[in-house]
Short mmCIF file of C-alpha atoms in Angstrom, two decimals:
data_model
loop_
_atom_site.label_atom_id
_atom_site.label_comp_id
_atom_site.label_asym_id
_atom_site.label_seq_id
_atom_site.Cartn_x
_atom_site.Cartn_y
_atom_site.Cartn_z
CA MET V 56 104.25 98.53 108.59
CA LYS V 57 103.94 98.64 105.50
CA VAL V 58 102.04 100.77 103.83
CA LEU V 59 100.09 101.95 100.57
CA ILE V 60 98.71 105.36 99.80
CA VAL V 61 96.49 105.63 96.57
CA HIS V 62 96.75 108.96 95.76
CA ALA V 63 93.72 110.28 93.49
CA HIS V 64 93.87 114.42 92.57
CA PRO V 65 94.87 115.92 89.13
CA GLU V 66 96.52 118.77 90.60
CA PRO V 67 100.23 117.97 91.76
CA LYS V 68 100.30 121.10 93.95
CA SER V 69 96.68 120.42 95.50
CA PHE V 70 96.09 120.28 99.20
CA THR V 71 95.32 116.94 99.12
CA ALA V 72 98.45 116.20 97.42
CA ALA V 73 100.18 118.36 101.06
CA LEU V 74 98.73 115.07 102.55
CA ARG V 75 99.95 112.35 100.56
CA ASP V 76 103.44 114.09 101.09
CA GLN V 77 102.16 114.66 105.01
CA ALA V 78 101.47 111.04 105.55
CA VAL V 79 104.70 110.68 103.42
CA SER V 80 106.97 112.05 106.01
CA THR V 81 105.31 111.42 109.10
CA LEU V 82 104.95 108.20 108.35
CA GLU V 83 108.85 107.29 107.26
CA ALA V 84 109.76 109.35 110.17
CA GLN V 85 108.02 106.24 112.59
CA GLY V 86 110.70 103.93 110.54
CA HIS V 87 107.22 102.83 108.37
CA GLU V 88 107.79 101.55 104.81
CA VAL V 89 105.73 103.33 102.18
CA ARG V 90 104.43 103.05 98.38
CA VAL V 91 102.65 105.38 96.71
CA SER V 92 100.34 105.09 93.67
CA ASP V 93 99.64 108.60 91.99
CA LEU V 94 96.98 107.67 89.82
CA TYR V 95 96.57 110.34 87.89
CA ALA V 96 100.35 111.02 87.43
CA MET V 97 100.80 107.05 86.33
CA ASN V 98 98.07 108.14 84.07
CA TRP V 99 95.93 104.84 85.65
CA ASN V 100 93.73 103.26 83.06
CA PRO V 101 90.68 103.40 85.41
CA VAL V 102 88.33 101.05 82.56
CA ALA V 103 87.26 97.53 83.78
CA SER V 104 86.96 96.37 80.39
CA ALA V 105 87.89 93.00 78.37
CA ASP V 106 91.26 94.22 77.99
CA ASP V 107 92.17 93.98 81.06
CA PHE V 108 93.23 90.01 80.52
CA SER V 109 95.70 88.48 78.40
CA SER V 110 93.50 85.32 77.60
CA ARG V 111 89.26 84.76 78.59
CA GLU V 112 87.91 81.51 79.98
CA ASN V 113 84.43 82.85 77.73
CA PRO V 114 85.52 85.22 74.77
CA GLU V 115 82.40 85.54 74.00
CA TYR V 116 80.40 87.26 77.27
CA LEU V 117 82.36 89.08 79.73
CA VAL V 118 81.46 88.53 82.63
CA TYR V 119 84.05 90.59 84.88
CA ALA V 120 84.47 89.45 88.67
CA LEU V 121 84.46 85.75 86.80
CA GLU V 122 87.59 86.56 84.68
CA GLN V 123 89.53 88.40 87.43
CA ARG V 124 88.71 85.16 89.20
CA LEU V 125 90.29 82.90 86.32
CA GLY V 126 92.74 85.89 85.65
CA VAL V 127 94.49 85.56 89.10
CA LYS V 128 94.74 81.43 88.73
CA SER V 129 95.69 81.76 85.28
CA GLN V 130 98.22 85.06 85.26
CA SER V 131 96.19 86.84 82.89
CA LEU V 132 95.29 89.74 84.65
CA ALA V 133 96.53 93.16 82.74
CA PRO V 134 100.22 93.86 84.25
CA ASP V 135 99.24 97.17 85.53
CA ILE V 136 96.13 95.11 87.76
CA GLN V 137 99.05 93.08 88.76
CA GLN V 138 101.46 95.31 90.19
CA GLU V 139 98.67 97.52 91.72
CA LEU V 140 97.51 94.15 93.39
CA ASP V 141 100.67 93.17 94.56
CA LYS V 142 101.19 97.23 96.02
CA LEU V 143 97.48 96.23 97.98
CA LEU V 144 98.78 92.58 99.24
CA TRP V 145 101.86 93.14 100.60
CA ALA V 146 100.44 96.59 102.93
CA ASP V 147 99.34 96.24 106.05
CA LEU V 148 97.57 99.59 106.01
CA LEU V 149 95.50 101.31 102.62
CA ILE V 150 95.35 104.79 102.76
CA LEU V 151 92.75 106.41 99.83
CA ASN V 152 93.78 109.62 99.88
CA PHE V 153 91.62 111.55 97.31
CA PRO V 154 88.54 115.31 97.08
CA ILE V 155 85.45 114.98 97.45
CA PHE V 156 84.11 115.13 93.46
CA TRP V 157 79.96 114.75 93.37
CA PHE V 158 79.37 112.92 96.46
CA SER V 159 81.72 110.21 95.91
CA ALA V 160 85.45 109.75 94.86
CA PRO V 161 86.81 110.64 91.20
CA ALA V 162 86.42 108.52 88.27
CA MET V 163 90.07 107.86 88.59
CA LEU V 164 90.31 105.94 91.87
CA LYS V 165 87.20 104.53 91.34
CA GLY V 166 88.77 102.57 88.73
CA TRP V 167 91.63 101.58 90.68
CA ILE V 168 88.90 99.89 92.98
CA ASP V 169 86.80 98.24 89.86
CA ARG V 170 90.67 96.62 88.91
CA VAL V 171 92.47 96.51 91.67
CA LEU V 172 90.27 94.71 94.05
CA VAL V 173 90.03 90.97 92.81
CA SER V 174 87.29 88.64 92.98
CA GLY V 175 88.61 85.40 93.87
CA ILE V 176 91.31 86.88 96.56
CA CYS V 177 89.90 90.47 98.09
CA TYR V 178 86.11 88.41 98.22
CA GLY V 179 83.74 86.15 96.27
CA GLY V 180 81.36 83.61 97.38
CA LYS V 181 80.74 84.30 101.12
CA ARG V 182 84.40 86.29 101.91
CA PHE V 183 82.92 89.41 103.14
CA TYR V 184 82.89 91.77 105.88
CA ASP V 185 85.27 90.00 108.43
CA GLN V 186 86.06 87.08 106.14
CA GLY V 187 87.19 89.25 103.54
CA GLY V 188 90.06 88.60 101.42
CA LEU V 189 91.85 91.60 103.17
CA SER V 190 90.85 90.69 106.33
CA GLY V 191 93.34 91.95 109.13
CA LYS V 192 94.58 94.86 107.60
CA LYS V 193 93.50 98.55 108.15
CA ALA V 194 92.32 101.06 105.75
CA LEU V 195 92.49 105.20 106.66
CA VAL V 196 89.99 107.32 103.91
CA THR V 197 91.75 110.99 103.65
CA VAL V 198 89.54 113.36 101.84
CA THR V 199 89.54 117.03 100.97
CA LEU V 200 86.31 118.81 100.05
CA GLY V 201 85.21 122.38 99.83
CA GLY V 202 82.28 122.29 102.14
CA ARG V 203 81.94 124.12 105.73
CA GLU V 204 81.85 121.76 108.05
CA HIS V 205 78.25 122.48 109.41
CA MET V 206 76.68 121.80 105.90
CA PHE V 207 76.85 117.42 106.63
CA GLY V 208 75.80 116.04 109.42
CA ASP V 209 71.86 114.93 109.91
CA GLY V 210 69.63 117.45 109.81
CA ALA V 211 72.30 119.66 107.12
CA ILE V 212 71.26 120.55 104.14
CA HIS V 213 74.12 118.07 102.37
CA GLY V 214 73.31 115.54 104.62
CA PRO V 215 75.77 113.45 107.03
CA LEU V 216 79.64 112.77 105.27
CA GLU V 217 79.40 108.90 106.27
CA ASP V 218 76.31 108.84 103.60
CA MET V 219 78.20 110.03 100.75
CA LEU V 220 81.23 107.54 102.04
CA ARG V 221 79.29 104.78 102.58
CA PRO V 222 80.29 103.44 99.49
CA ILE V 223 83.82 103.15 99.94
CA LEU V 224 83.77 103.18 104.07
CA ARG V 225 81.62 100.06 103.94
CA GLY V 226 80.66 98.47 100.62
CA THR V 227 84.42 98.58 99.48
CA LEU V 228 86.68 98.67 102.36
CA ALA V 229 84.86 96.64 105.17
CA TYR V 230 83.49 94.31 102.46
CA VAL V 231 86.61 93.15 101.11
CA GLY V 232 87.62 92.87 105.01
CA PHE V 233 89.60 95.67 105.85
CA ASP V 234 89.90 97.08 109.56
CA VAL V 235 88.45 100.65 108.45
CA LEU V 236 89.50 103.62 110.57
CA GLU V 237 87.51 106.83 111.08
CA PRO V 238 88.18 109.33 107.70
CA PHE V 239 90.52 112.12 108.10
CA VAL V 240 88.45 114.76 106.86
CA ALA V 241 89.73 118.33 105.73
CA TRP V 242 86.98 121.30 105.30
CA HIS V 243 86.40 124.06 102.79
CA VAL V 244 89.85 123.60 101.78
CA PRO V 245 89.81 125.65 98.86
CA TYR V 246 88.32 129.08 100.96
CA ILE V 247 90.53 128.89 103.94
CA SER V 248 93.58 130.76 104.47
CA ASP V 249 97.17 128.93 104.63
CA GLU V 250 97.27 128.93 108.46
CA ALA V 251 94.24 126.69 108.51
CA ARG V 252 95.58 124.17 105.74
CA LYS V 253 98.79 124.16 108.15
CA ASP V 254 96.27 123.43 111.14
CA PHE V 255 95.00 120.69 108.86
CA LEU V 256 98.15 119.48 108.29
CA HIS V 257 99.07 118.94 111.77
CA SER V 258 96.01 117.95 112.65
CA TYR V 259 96.91 114.96 110.26
CA GLN V 260 100.25 114.40 110.69
CA GLN V 261 99.35 113.56 115.31
CA ARG V 262 96.22 111.16 113.81
CA LEU V 263 98.79 109.48 111.87
CA GLU V 264 102.03 109.12 114.47
CA HIS V 265 99.07 107.67 116.88
CA LEU V 266 97.21 105.51 114.32
CA SER V 267 97.76 102.36 116.86
CA ASP V 268 95.43 103.87 119.41
CA ASP V 269 92.15 104.21 116.41
CA ARG V 270 89.53 101.84 117.22
CA PRO V 271 87.62 100.42 113.73
CA MET V 272 84.47 101.24 112.56
CA GLN V 273 81.32 98.80 113.25
CA PHE V 274 79.91 96.73 110.59
CA PRO V 275 78.24 93.28 109.98
CA ARG V 276 80.06 90.20 110.63
CA LEU V 277 79.10 87.07 109.62
CA SER V 278 78.92 85.30 112.84
CA GLN V 279 75.82 88.19 113.12
CA PHE V 280 73.82 85.96 110.14
CA ASP V 281 72.66 82.56 109.51
CA GLU V 282 73.81 80.64 106.26
CA ALA V 283 71.04 82.25 103.74
CA LEU V 284 72.44 85.72 105.38
CA TYR V 285 69.16 86.28 107.28
CA PRO V 286 69.94 88.56 110.23
CA LEU V 287 70.37 85.76 113.88
CA PRO V 288 67.71 86.39 116.65
CA GLY V 289 69.69 89.06 118.71
#
């Protein structure tokens, strides 16, 4: 299996980085080929703009998704985007590895999503969910956060963690066709003991060693809807 890990944390010695390293060592020990995009180390540009295209179909007015589609055909995507897109298309499994910032992903990772999930390849028209351009690939979200586990869930003070991750799990990964696996979560990380952190690393290792046993999360399938995308009866 070919694995791309997209890592987004500003501190190289963070526990999030330790999870990245655990993933690399565990997956390579199983014989998988692993590539890592460390967005902060790469000084990744997260800003989607007209500068992402060396030539434009419409230089007077930027429709970003349309220019992406045309940029693929004319090979006018910015080199940093094309490099990441090539890695994404190469991979069988995508791991997004990041801390929760303000109930969401870091801006650096959001910018990778905005610029690399290119219209015309990853999605476009009715190429979404099970018909998305990246169907047949798997995705795993690995997150760290400061909150305690009991603070998340139905009736908890912050609500379900799945609600925070919905834009990534459903609106991004499932939308472009990935089989999305249940997230791996390391809770309360800045405040726990080293021993507790080691327990999380061990749990992550076990999870990665048995990914083939994971059943993807359930999301809509286009066969459940009519041509206008109204739900079919039943």
